[in-house]
């Protein structure tokens, strides 16, 4: 059954500036309210296209378009619903791409998403080869704070990688691609009604280079798989390449399982120390979010005003 249907009905409250009176207008938004422009990206099950609203040409959106017949044939309908549900739960977040509307026509499903004009983290790293220590600190601090936010809202992303981390105009990170997320329900944890982040989920393999050893060895992951991926990205920002990379997936998996990686020449000692404490095979011995944030590498980062900090010069 499709969870996504037809045009979106939006109730807009308009306040009269003189009388203060509030009137409610019901507007409907369908695919015809948007003008499609150039393609932004191409995934395995979707295409993302830049679009503007015909009512306000300065408003830009990234429209994720999914072919219904293809989703059904490939048995991926479930993932579309997970993505919608996860984005709706996280919709007030600084660190997640906003979902504005969803609708569909005969052929396709449409997700009207916030447009991130500065591209993704992979493109940023490729353009500059690698990032400076200051840039690494700035972007990685946002990523770990974002992961903390997802987990506090009961969402495990499970496929965190540089392609899924987009950048806004003022260079703030935004997570996207929640199709393979694990959405937790609140349960009784030690007498409290909260998300049990240690709930084991299985069998989903993200992207080879960022997959955690526990998934390959024991076929399970919990929230700590996102922290492992964070460690891989932290390494990559400095080194310019992910820590576990081989000529094929099988060999990459071998390296991950053995936690076989080496630091590049000139890799700063302070970042080495942090990476060494995150890329640990046993998830129980892996550094948690709190200890990562209080690592000496982030000494100069005021996490309480993190999202207001200006980006350092790129390089
Ligand atoms: N590519 C994929 N999703 C995007 C988005 N929301 N903004 C910009 N580029 C994207």
mmCIF file of C-alpha atoms and ligand atoms in Angstrom:
data_model
loop_
_atom_site.group_PDB
_atom_site.id
_atom_site.type_symbol
_atom_site.label_atom_id
_atom_site.label_comp_id
_atom_site.label_asym_id
_atom_site.label_seq_id
_atom_site.Cartn_x
_atom_site.Cartn_y
_atom_site.Cartn_z
ATOM 1 C CA UNK A 1 0.000 0.000 0.000
ATOM 2 C CA UNK A 2 1.309 3.447 -0.841
ATOM 3 C CA UNK A 3 1.818 5.710 2.120
ATOM 4 C CA UNK A 4 2.219 8.629 -0.234
ATOM 5 C CA UNK A 5 -0.743 9.982 -2.069
ATOM 6 C CA UNK A 6 -1.804 12.867 -4.259
ATOM 7 C CA UNK A 7 -1.227 16.505 -3.616
ATOM 8 C CA UNK A 8 -0.224 17.945 -0.279
ATOM 9 C CA UNK A 9 -2.760 20.107 1.547
ATOM 10 C CA UNK A 10 -1.132 22.863 3.505
ATOM 11 C CA UNK A 11 -2.898 25.123 5.962
ATOM 12 C CA UNK A 12 -1.231 28.500 5.909
ATOM 13 C CA UNK A 13 -1.963 30.971 8.693
ATOM 14 C CA UNK A 14 -1.813 34.573 7.553
ATOM 15 C CA UNK A 15 -1.753 37.326 10.145
ATOM 16 C CA UNK A 16 -3.266 40.692 9.212
ATOM 17 C CA UNK A 17 -0.512 43.175 10.087
ATOM 18 C CA UNK A 18 -3.028 45.861 11.123
ATOM 19 C CA UNK A 19 -5.724 43.989 13.005
ATOM 20 C CA UNK A 20 -3.640 41.017 14.084
ATOM 21 C CA UNK A 21 -6.457 38.793 12.875
ATOM 22 C CA UNK A 22 -5.374 35.337 11.724
ATOM 23 C CA UNK A 23 -6.985 33.772 8.682
ATOM 24 C CA UNK A 24 -6.373 30.224 7.560
ATOM 25 C CA UNK A 25 -5.833 29.471 3.896
ATOM 26 C CA UNK A 26 -5.802 25.958 2.577
ATOM 27 C CA UNK A 27 -3.408 25.602 -0.318
ATOM 28 C CA UNK A 28 -2.658 22.461 -2.199
ATOM 29 C CA UNK A 29 0.715 21.714 -3.667
ATOM 30 C CA UNK A 30 1.163 19.221 -6.436
ATOM 31 C CA UNK A 31 3.899 18.477 -8.864
ATOM 32 C CA UNK A 32 2.559 21.149 -11.225
ATOM 33 C CA UNK A 33 3.446 23.839 -8.705
ATOM 34 C CA UNK A 34 7.120 23.252 -9.368
ATOM 35 C CA UNK A 35 9.364 23.923 -12.316
ATOM 36 C CA UNK A 36 12.045 21.292 -12.807
ATOM 37 C CA UNK A 37 15.590 22.371 -13.628
ATOM 38 C CA UNK A 38 18.865 20.470 -13.871
ATOM 39 C CA UNK A 39 19.673 17.079 -12.400
ATOM 40 C CA UNK A 40 21.588 17.206 -9.107
ATOM 41 C CA UNK A 41 22.318 13.570 -8.545
ATOM 42 C CA UNK A 42 21.518 10.023 -9.382
ATOM 43 C CA UNK A 43 21.079 7.182 -6.916
ATOM 44 C CA UNK A 44 20.330 3.502 -7.461
ATOM 45 C CA UNK A 45 16.591 4.011 -6.987
ATOM 46 C CA UNK A 46 16.096 7.713 -7.505
ATOM 47 C CA UNK A 47 17.043 10.825 -9.395
ATOM 48 C CA UNK A 48 17.396 14.190 -7.655
ATOM 49 C CA UNK A 49 16.476 17.271 -9.652
ATOM 50 C CA UNK A 50 16.677 20.963 -8.777
ATOM 51 C CA UNK A 51 13.251 22.630 -8.835
ATOM 52 C CA UNK A 52 11.743 26.031 -8.121
ATOM 53 C CA UNK A 53 8.256 26.879 -6.951
ATOM 54 C CA UNK A 54 6.130 28.540 -9.652
ATOM 55 C CA UNK A 55 4.724 30.743 -6.868
ATOM 56 C CA UNK A 56 8.149 31.882 -5.729
ATOM 57 C CA UNK A 57 10.940 31.360 -8.270
ATOM 58 C CA UNK A 58 13.573 32.207 -5.664
ATOM 59 C CA UNK A 59 12.618 29.182 -3.569
ATOM 60 C CA UNK A 60 14.687 26.194 -4.567
ATOM 61 C CA UNK A 61 14.056 22.558 -3.781
ATOM 62 C CA UNK A 62 15.792 19.272 -4.450
ATOM 63 C CA UNK A 63 13.161 16.858 -5.754
ATOM 64 C CA UNK A 64 13.877 13.196 -5.262
ATOM 65 C CA UNK A 65 11.984 11.260 -7.914
ATOM 66 C CA UNK A 66 11.375 7.541 -7.542
ATOM 67 C CA UNK A 67 9.895 5.318 -10.208
ATOM 68 C CA UNK A 68 7.021 3.323 -8.678
ATOM 69 C CA UNK A 69 7.125 0.322 -10.993
ATOM 70 C CA UNK A 70 10.862 0.016 -10.506
ATOM 71 C CA UNK A 71 10.533 0.215 -6.695
ATOM 72 C CA UNK A 72 7.910 -2.511 -6.704
ATOM 73 C CA UNK A 73 9.946 -4.722 -9.011
ATOM 74 C CA UNK A 74 13.081 -4.273 -6.905
ATOM 75 C CA UNK A 75 11.134 -4.681 -3.633
ATOM 76 C CA UNK A 76 12.286 -1.300 -2.341
ATOM 77 C CA UNK A 77 8.902 0.169 -1.375
ATOM 78 C CA UNK A 78 9.730 -0.417 2.293
ATOM 79 C CA UNK A 79 12.785 1.832 2.068
ATOM 80 C CA UNK A 80 10.794 4.732 0.656
ATOM 81 C CA UNK A 81 8.408 4.576 3.594
ATOM 82 C CA UNK A 82 11.298 4.363 6.052
ATOM 83 C CA UNK A 83 12.911 7.413 4.484
ATOM 84 C CA UNK A 84 9.693 9.418 4.728
ATOM 85 C CA UNK A 85 9.067 8.348 8.312
ATOM 86 C CA UNK A 86 12.644 9.125 9.411
ATOM 87 C CA UNK A 87 12.643 12.539 7.714
ATOM 88 C CA UNK A 88 9.302 13.403 9.306
ATOM 89 C CA UNK A 89 10.580 12.481 12.754
ATOM 90 C CA UNK A 90 13.712 14.608 12.231
ATOM 91 C CA UNK A 91 12.014 17.484 10.437
ATOM 92 C CA UNK A 92 12.908 20.231 12.920
ATOM 93 C CA UNK A 93 16.587 19.500 12.912
ATOM 94 C CA UNK A 94 19.503 21.708 11.934
ATOM 95 C CA UNK A 95 21.482 18.738 10.735
ATOM 96 C CA UNK A 96 18.973 16.880 8.532
ATOM 97 C CA UNK A 97 17.668 17.786 5.077
ATOM 98 C CA UNK A 98 14.091 19.003 5.495
ATOM 99 C CA UNK A 99 11.205 17.195 3.818
ATOM 100 C CA UNK A 100 8.640 19.783 2.684
ATOM 101 C CA UNK A 101 6.115 17.789 0.669
ATOM 102 C CA UNK A 102 5.572 14.372 -0.797
ATOM 103 C CA UNK A 103 3.283 13.529 -3.667
ATOM 104 C CA UNK A 104 2.906 11.146 -6.520
ATOM 105 C CA UNK A 105 1.533 10.730 -9.978
ATOM 106 C CA UNK A 106 0.853 7.637 -12.051
ATOM 107 C CA UNK A 107 4.529 6.840 -12.512
ATOM 108 C CA UNK A 108 6.552 8.418 -9.766
ATOM 109 C CA UNK A 109 6.860 9.387 -6.134
ATOM 110 C CA UNK A 110 8.231 12.843 -5.369
ATOM 111 C CA UNK A 111 10.001 14.015 -2.226
ATOM 112 C CA UNK A 112 10.311 17.808 -2.123
ATOM 113 C CA UNK A 113 13.492 18.257 -0.110
ATOM 114 C CA UNK A 114 15.531 21.169 1.123
ATOM 115 C CA UNK A 115 18.154 22.104 -1.451
ATOM 116 C CA UNK A 116 21.745 22.075 -0.212
ATOM 117 C CA UNK A 117 23.591 24.378 -2.620
ATOM 118 C CA UNK A 118 27.177 23.613 -1.585
ATOM 119 C CA UNK A 119 27.178 19.982 -2.722
ATOM 120 C CA UNK A 120 28.254 17.016 -0.642
ATOM 121 C CA UNK A 121 31.236 16.303 1.590
ATOM 122 C CA UNK A 122 32.750 13.844 -0.887
ATOM 123 C CA UNK A 123 32.883 16.520 -3.600
ATOM 124 C CA UNK A 124 34.407 18.982 -1.120
ATOM 125 C CA UNK A 125 37.152 16.521 -0.161
ATOM 126 C CA UNK A 126 37.804 15.534 -3.777
ATOM 127 C CA UNK A 127 38.087 19.148 -4.862
ATOM 128 C CA UNK A 128 40.727 19.907 -2.224
ATOM 129 C CA UNK A 129 42.403 16.487 -2.044
ATOM 130 C CA UNK A 130 42.071 16.528 1.726
ATOM 131 C CA UNK A 131 41.020 18.980 4.421
ATOM 132 C CA UNK A 132 43.134 21.072 6.784
ATOM 133 C CA UNK A 133 43.119 20.254 10.480
ATOM 134 C CA UNK A 134 40.835 23.264 11.117
ATOM 135 C CA UNK A 135 38.345 22.235 8.424
ATOM 136 C CA UNK A 136 38.430 18.640 9.645
ATOM 137 C CA UNK A 137 37.643 19.835 13.160
ATOM 138 C CA UNK A 138 34.819 22.120 11.975
ATOM 139 C CA UNK A 139 33.032 19.593 9.720
ATOM 140 C CA UNK A 140 33.636 16.533 11.887
ATOM 141 C CA UNK A 141 32.322 18.353 14.994
ATOM 142 C CA UNK A 142 29.052 18.970 13.151
ATOM 143 C CA UNK A 143 28.909 15.372 11.951
ATOM 144 C CA UNK A 144 29.352 13.893 15.431
ATOM 145 C CA UNK A 145 26.851 16.377 16.899
ATOM 146 C CA UNK A 146 24.437 15.413 14.120
ATOM 147 C CA UNK A 147 24.901 11.702 14.803
ATOM 148 C CA UNK A 148 24.207 12.431 18.478
ATOM 149 C CA UNK A 149 20.988 14.193 17.451
ATOM 150 C CA UNK A 150 19.835 11.293 15.233
ATOM 151 C CA UNK A 151 20.471 8.775 17.991
ATOM 152 C CA UNK A 152 18.693 10.887 20.622
ATOM 153 C CA UNK A 153 15.668 10.807 18.304
ATOM 154 C CA UNK A 154 15.831 7.049 17.877
ATOM 155 C CA UNK A 155 17.209 7.003 14.339
ATOM 156 C CA UNK A 156 20.270 4.976 13.364
ATOM 157 C CA UNK A 157 21.334 6.057 9.881
ATOM 158 C CA UNK A 158 23.369 2.923 8.989
ATOM 159 C CA UNK A 159 24.794 4.364 5.767
ATOM 160 C CA UNK A 160 26.706 7.442 6.861
ATOM 161 C CA UNK A 161 29.288 8.344 4.238
ATOM 162 C CA UNK A 162 30.578 11.557 2.637
ATOM 163 C CA UNK A 163 28.058 11.349 -0.272
ATOM 164 C CA UNK A 164 25.196 11.402 2.238
ATOM 165 C CA UNK A 165 26.438 14.509 4.013
ATOM 166 C CA UNK A 166 25.301 17.626 2.161
ATOM 167 C CA UNK A 167 26.382 21.219 2.729
ATOM 168 C CA UNK A 168 24.198 24.305 3.019
ATOM 169 C CA UNK A 169 25.061 27.703 1.617
ATOM 170 C CA UNK A 170 26.767 28.686 4.910
ATOM 171 C CA UNK A 171 28.643 25.365 5.000
ATOM 172 C CA UNK A 172 26.660 23.538 7.659
ATOM 173 C CA UNK A 173 26.323 19.760 7.276
ATOM 174 C CA UNK A 174 22.968 18.100 6.579
ATOM 175 C CA UNK A 175 22.394 14.355 6.583
ATOM 176 C CA UNK A 176 20.376 12.867 3.763
ATOM 177 C CA UNK A 177 19.398 9.439 2.399
ATOM 178 C CA UNK A 178 17.524 7.815 5.288
ATOM 179 C CA UNK A 179 16.175 4.930 3.187
ATOM 180 C CA UNK A 180 18.195 2.361 5.088
ATOM 181 C CA UNK A 181 17.819 3.911 8.536
ATOM 182 C CA UNK A 182 16.649 1.947 11.559
ATOM 183 C CA UNK A 183 13.732 3.720 13.224
ATOM 184 C CA UNK A 184 13.447 2.793 16.877
ATOM 185 C CA UNK A 185 10.265 2.841 18.929
ATOM 186 C CA UNK A 186 10.303 3.954 22.519
ATOM 187 C CA UNK A 187 10.471 1.004 24.874
ATOM 188 C CA UNK A 188 10.997 0.390 28.554
ATOM 189 C CA UNK A 189 14.729 0.776 29.217
ATOM 190 C CA UNK A 190 15.625 0.414 32.891
ATOM 191 C CA UNK A 191 12.214 1.714 33.904
ATOM 192 C CA UNK A 192 12.306 4.677 31.504
ATOM 193 C CA UNK A 193 10.340 5.068 28.310
ATOM 194 C CA UNK A 194 13.094 5.748 25.803
ATOM 195 C CA UNK A 195 14.768 4.540 22.626
ATOM 196 C CA UNK A 196 16.835 1.422 23.132
ATOM 197 C CA UNK A 197 19.851 2.253 21.013
ATOM 198 C CA UNK A 198 21.340 -1.144 21.694
ATOM 199 C CA UNK A 199 18.508 -2.820 19.774
ATOM 200 C CA UNK A 200 20.267 -5.093 17.360
ATOM 201 C CA UNK A 201 19.366 -4.835 13.737
ATOM 202 C CA UNK A 202 20.754 -7.155 11.176
ATOM 203 C CA UNK A 203 21.658 -8.035 7.640
ATOM 204 C CA UNK A 204 21.702 -4.575 6.139
ATOM 205 C CA UNK A 205 25.109 -3.789 4.653
ATOM 206 C CA UNK A 206 25.758 -0.097 3.966
ATOM 207 C CA UNK A 207 28.705 0.916 1.848
ATOM 208 C CA UNK A 208 31.775 -1.352 1.963
ATOM 209 C CA UNK A 209 34.316 1.315 2.960
ATOM 210 C CA UNK A 210 32.261 2.520 5.942
ATOM 211 C CA UNK A 211 30.742 -0.735 7.156
ATOM 212 C CA UNK A 212 31.557 -1.725 10.741
ATOM 213 C CA UNK A 213 33.424 -4.932 11.646
ATOM 214 C CA UNK A 214 30.597 -6.193 13.907
ATOM 215 C CA UNK A 215 28.258 -6.308 10.930
ATOM 216 C CA UNK A 216 30.739 -8.403 8.929
ATOM 217 C CA UNK A 217 31.824 -10.623 11.854
ATOM 218 C CA UNK A 218 28.596 -11.097 13.786
ATOM 219 C CA UNK A 219 25.964 -9.918 11.308
ATOM 220 C CA UNK A 220 24.500 -7.316 13.641
ATOM 221 C CA UNK A 221 24.793 -3.612 14.290
ATOM 222 C CA UNK A 222 23.453 -1.108 16.783
ATOM 223 C CA UNK A 223 23.875 2.695 16.990
ATOM 224 C CA UNK A 224 27.642 2.304 17.213
ATOM 225 C CA UNK A 225 27.886 1.517 13.491
ATOM 226 C CA UNK A 226 27.287 5.248 12.852
ATOM 227 C CA UNK A 227 30.212 6.069 15.154
ATOM 228 C CA UNK A 228 32.429 3.666 13.215
ATOM 229 C CA UNK A 229 31.460 5.411 9.975
ATOM 230 C CA UNK A 230 32.275 8.716 11.646
ATOM 231 C CA UNK A 231 35.779 7.418 12.440
ATOM 232 C CA UNK A 232 36.255 6.445 8.788
ATOM 233 C CA UNK A 233 35.162 9.909 7.611
ATOM 234 C CA UNK A 234 37.399 11.637 10.159
ATOM 235 C CA UNK A 235 40.370 9.668 8.805
ATOM 236 C CA UNK A 236 39.346 10.429 5.217
ATOM 237 C CA UNK A 237 39.149 14.191 5.790
ATOM 238 C CA UNK A 238 42.849 14.270 6.701
ATOM 239 C CA UNK A 239 44.163 11.453 4.497
ATOM 240 C CA UNK A 240 42.062 12.207 1.407
ATOM 241 C CA UNK A 241 40.978 8.562 1.164
ATOM 242 C CA UNK A 242 38.961 6.240 3.412
ATOM 243 C CA UNK A 243 40.988 4.052 5.823
ATOM 244 C CA UNK A 244 39.700 0.751 4.425
ATOM 245 C CA UNK A 245 39.928 0.731 0.691
ATOM 246 C CA UNK A 246 40.887 -2.085 -1.624
ATOM 247 C CA UNK A 247 40.408 -2.962 -5.273
ATOM 248 C CA UNK A 248 37.145 -4.798 -4.562
ATOM 249 C CA UNK A 249 34.466 -5.163 -1.886
ATOM 250 C CA UNK A 250 35.697 -8.536 -0.676
ATOM 251 C CA UNK A 251 39.205 -7.241 0.017
ATOM 252 C CA UNK A 252 37.783 -4.092 1.621
ATOM 253 C CA UNK A 253 35.726 -6.282 3.970
ATOM 254 C CA UNK A 254 38.879 -8.269 4.860
ATOM 255 C CA UNK A 255 40.637 -5.067 5.880
ATOM 256 C CA UNK A 256 37.645 -3.853 7.909
ATOM 257 C CA UNK A 257 37.364 -7.154 9.778
ATOM 258 C CA UNK A 258 41.037 -6.983 10.712
ATOM 259 C CA UNK A 259 40.878 -3.214 11.346
ATOM 260 C CA UNK A 260 43.834 -2.994 9.004
ATOM 261 C CA UNK A 261 44.664 0.595 8.175
ATOM 262 C CA UNK A 262 47.713 2.869 8.253
ATOM 263 C CA UNK A 263 48.063 6.591 8.760
ATOM 264 C CA UNK A 264 49.411 8.669 5.919
ATOM 265 C CA UNK A 265 52.607 10.691 6.344
ATOM 266 C CA UNK A 266 52.044 13.881 8.297
ATOM 267 C CA UNK A 267 48.712 12.725 9.743
ATOM 268 C CA UNK A 268 48.396 14.917 12.887
ATOM 269 C CA UNK A 269 49.071 13.016 16.119
ATOM 270 C CA UNK A 270 46.020 14.401 17.867
ATOM 271 C CA UNK A 271 43.698 13.128 15.098
ATOM 272 C CA UNK A 272 45.565 9.793 15.036
ATOM 273 C CA UNK A 273 44.801 9.416 18.724
ATOM 274 C CA UNK A 274 41.090 10.072 18.179
ATOM 275 C CA UNK A 275 40.833 7.790 15.112
ATOM 276 C CA UNK A 276 42.655 5.019 16.993
ATOM 277 C CA UNK A 277 40.043 5.203 19.750
ATOM 278 C CA UNK A 278 37.082 5.107 17.335
ATOM 279 C CA UNK A 279 38.201 2.508 14.784
ATOM 280 C CA UNK A 280 38.173 -0.206 17.439
ATOM 281 C CA UNK A 281 36.816 -3.634 16.534
ATOM 282 C CA UNK A 282 34.892 -4.222 19.774
ATOM 283 C CA UNK A 283 31.988 -1.723 19.840
ATOM 284 C CA UNK A 284 32.081 -1.829 23.659
ATOM 285 C CA UNK A 285 35.594 -0.398 23.584
ATOM 286 C CA UNK A 286 34.845 2.175 20.872
ATOM 287 C CA UNK A 287 34.665 5.788 22.017
ATOM 288 C CA UNK A 288 31.114 7.098 22.495
ATOM 289 C CA UNK A 289 29.733 10.459 21.348
ATOM 290 C CA UNK A 290 30.355 12.161 24.699
ATOM 291 C CA UNK A 291 33.992 11.103 24.860
ATOM 292 C CA UNK A 292 34.547 12.048 21.238
ATOM 293 C CA UNK A 293 33.211 15.560 21.857
ATOM 294 C CA UNK A 294 35.436 15.971 24.903
ATOM 295 C CA UNK A 295 38.556 14.706 23.094
ATOM 296 C CA UNK A 296 41.430 17.202 23.051
ATOM 297 C CA UNK A 297 41.030 17.595 19.267
ATOM 298 C CA UNK A 298 37.751 19.488 19.892
ATOM 299 C CA UNK A 299 39.106 21.569 22.771
ATOM 300 C CA UNK A 300 38.595 24.793 20.805
ATOM 301 C CA UNK A 301 35.031 23.907 19.722
ATOM 302 C CA UNK A 302 32.190 25.347 21.824
ATOM 303 C CA UNK A 303 29.576 22.644 21.154
ATOM 304 C CA UNK A 304 26.787 24.794 22.632
ATOM 305 C CA UNK A 305 27.124 27.301 19.742
ATOM 306 C CA UNK A 306 28.504 24.827 17.193
ATOM 307 C CA UNK A 307 25.881 25.550 14.537
ATOM 308 C CA UNK A 308 26.569 29.295 14.648
ATOM 309 C CA UNK A 309 30.305 29.012 14.035
ATOM 310 C CA UNK A 310 31.602 30.359 10.716
ATOM 311 C CA UNK A 311 33.502 27.889 8.516
ATOM 312 C CA UNK A 312 37.295 28.141 8.498
ATOM 313 C CA UNK A 313 38.998 29.022 5.203
ATOM 314 C CA UNK A 314 38.796 25.931 3.003
ATOM 315 C CA UNK A 315 41.875 23.862 2.319
HETATM 316 N N1 LIG B 1 21.702 15.906 -4.140
HETATM 317 C C1 LIG B 1 20.923 15.009 -3.539
HETATM 318 N N2 LIG B 1 20.125 15.604 -2.661
HETATM 319 C C2 LIG B 1 20.383 16.927 -2.710
HETATM 320 C C3 LIG B 1 19.892 18.059 -2.013
HETATM 321 N N3 LIG B 1 18.941 17.947 -1.103
HETATM 322 N N4 LIG B 1 20.420 19.264 -2.309
HETATM 323 C C4 LIG B 1 21.388 19.348 -3.223
HETATM 324 N N5 LIG B 1 21.897 18.331 -3.903
HETATM 325 C C5 LIG B 1 21.403 17.110 -3.639
#
